Short mmCIF file of C-alpha atoms in Angstrom, two decimals:
data_model
loop_
_atom_site.label_atom_id
_atom_site.label_comp_id
_atom_site.label_asym_id
_atom_site.label_seq_id
_atom_site.Cartn_x
_atom_site.Cartn_y
_atom_site.Cartn_z
CA MET A 673 206.05 101.80 48.33
CA SER A 674 203.88 104.92 47.68
CA TRP A 675 205.04 108.37 46.42
CA ALA A 676 203.75 109.82 49.64
CA ASN A 677 206.15 107.76 51.89
CA LEU A 678 209.11 108.38 49.36
CA SER A 679 208.65 112.16 49.40
CA ALA A 680 208.24 112.17 53.17
CA GLY A 681 211.60 110.29 53.41
CA ASP A 682 213.20 112.48 50.79
CA THR A 683 212.17 115.70 52.76
CA MET A 684 213.60 114.28 55.94
CA VAL A 685 216.75 113.34 54.30
CA LEU A 686 216.95 116.81 52.41
CA GLY A 687 216.25 118.48 55.80
CA PHE A 688 219.08 116.69 57.37
CA ILE A 689 221.61 117.24 54.71
CA PRO A 690 221.98 120.90 54.52
CA PRO A 691 223.33 121.37 58.05
CA LEU A 692 226.01 118.73 57.45
CA LEU A 693 226.97 120.37 54.29
CA LEU A 694 227.25 123.72 55.97
CA LEU A 695 229.44 122.06 58.64
CA PHE A 696 231.57 120.53 56.01
CA PHE A 697 232.11 123.52 54.18
CA PHE A 698 232.63 125.58 57.24
CA PHE A 699 235.47 123.13 58.26
CA SER A 700 236.81 122.77 54.60
CA ILE A 701 237.15 126.53 54.30
CA PHE A 702 238.21 127.64 57.63
CA SER A 703 240.77 124.92 58.47
CA PRO A 704 242.73 125.68 55.24
CA LEU A 705 242.36 129.38 55.95
CA ALA A 706 244.03 128.91 59.32
CA LYS A 707 246.76 126.81 57.86
CA GLU A 708 247.37 129.32 55.00
CA SER A 709 247.56 132.27 57.44
CA ASN A 710 250.23 130.37 59.55
CA ASN A 711 252.18 129.47 56.38
CA LYS A 712 251.88 133.04 55.10
CA LYS A 713 253.38 134.24 58.33
CA LYS A 714 256.31 131.75 58.02
CA ASP A 715 256.58 132.66 54.26
CA ASN A 716 256.99 136.37 55.13
CA ASN A 717 259.43 135.73 57.74
CA ASN A 718 261.60 133.56 55.35
CA LYS A 719 261.11 136.16 52.54
CA ARG A 720 262.36 138.70 54.96
CA ARG A 721 265.59 136.66 55.94
CA VAL A 722 266.28 135.93 52.46
CA HIS A 723 265.81 139.57 51.46
CA ARG A 724 268.25 140.58 54.24
CA LEU A 725 270.68 137.82 53.14
CA GLY A 726 270.38 138.92 49.52
CA PHE A 727 270.98 142.57 50.28
CA GLN A 728 273.92 141.69 52.43
CA GLY A 729 275.20 139.45 49.68
CA SER A 730 274.76 142.07 46.99
CA LYS A 731 276.68 144.64 49.14
#
């Protein structure tokens, strides 16, 4: 096994890895963001309800 063959194989692998990493990061970043935005909407609704109940209770 020569260094030339090894380096050629490495460049092939290295050329193939970045798109996969980009896809992985894209999905790992955007799917939690979508979940977080939905959770934030739910949290805001819950906070508003609790807030209203809290004010009603304090009166």
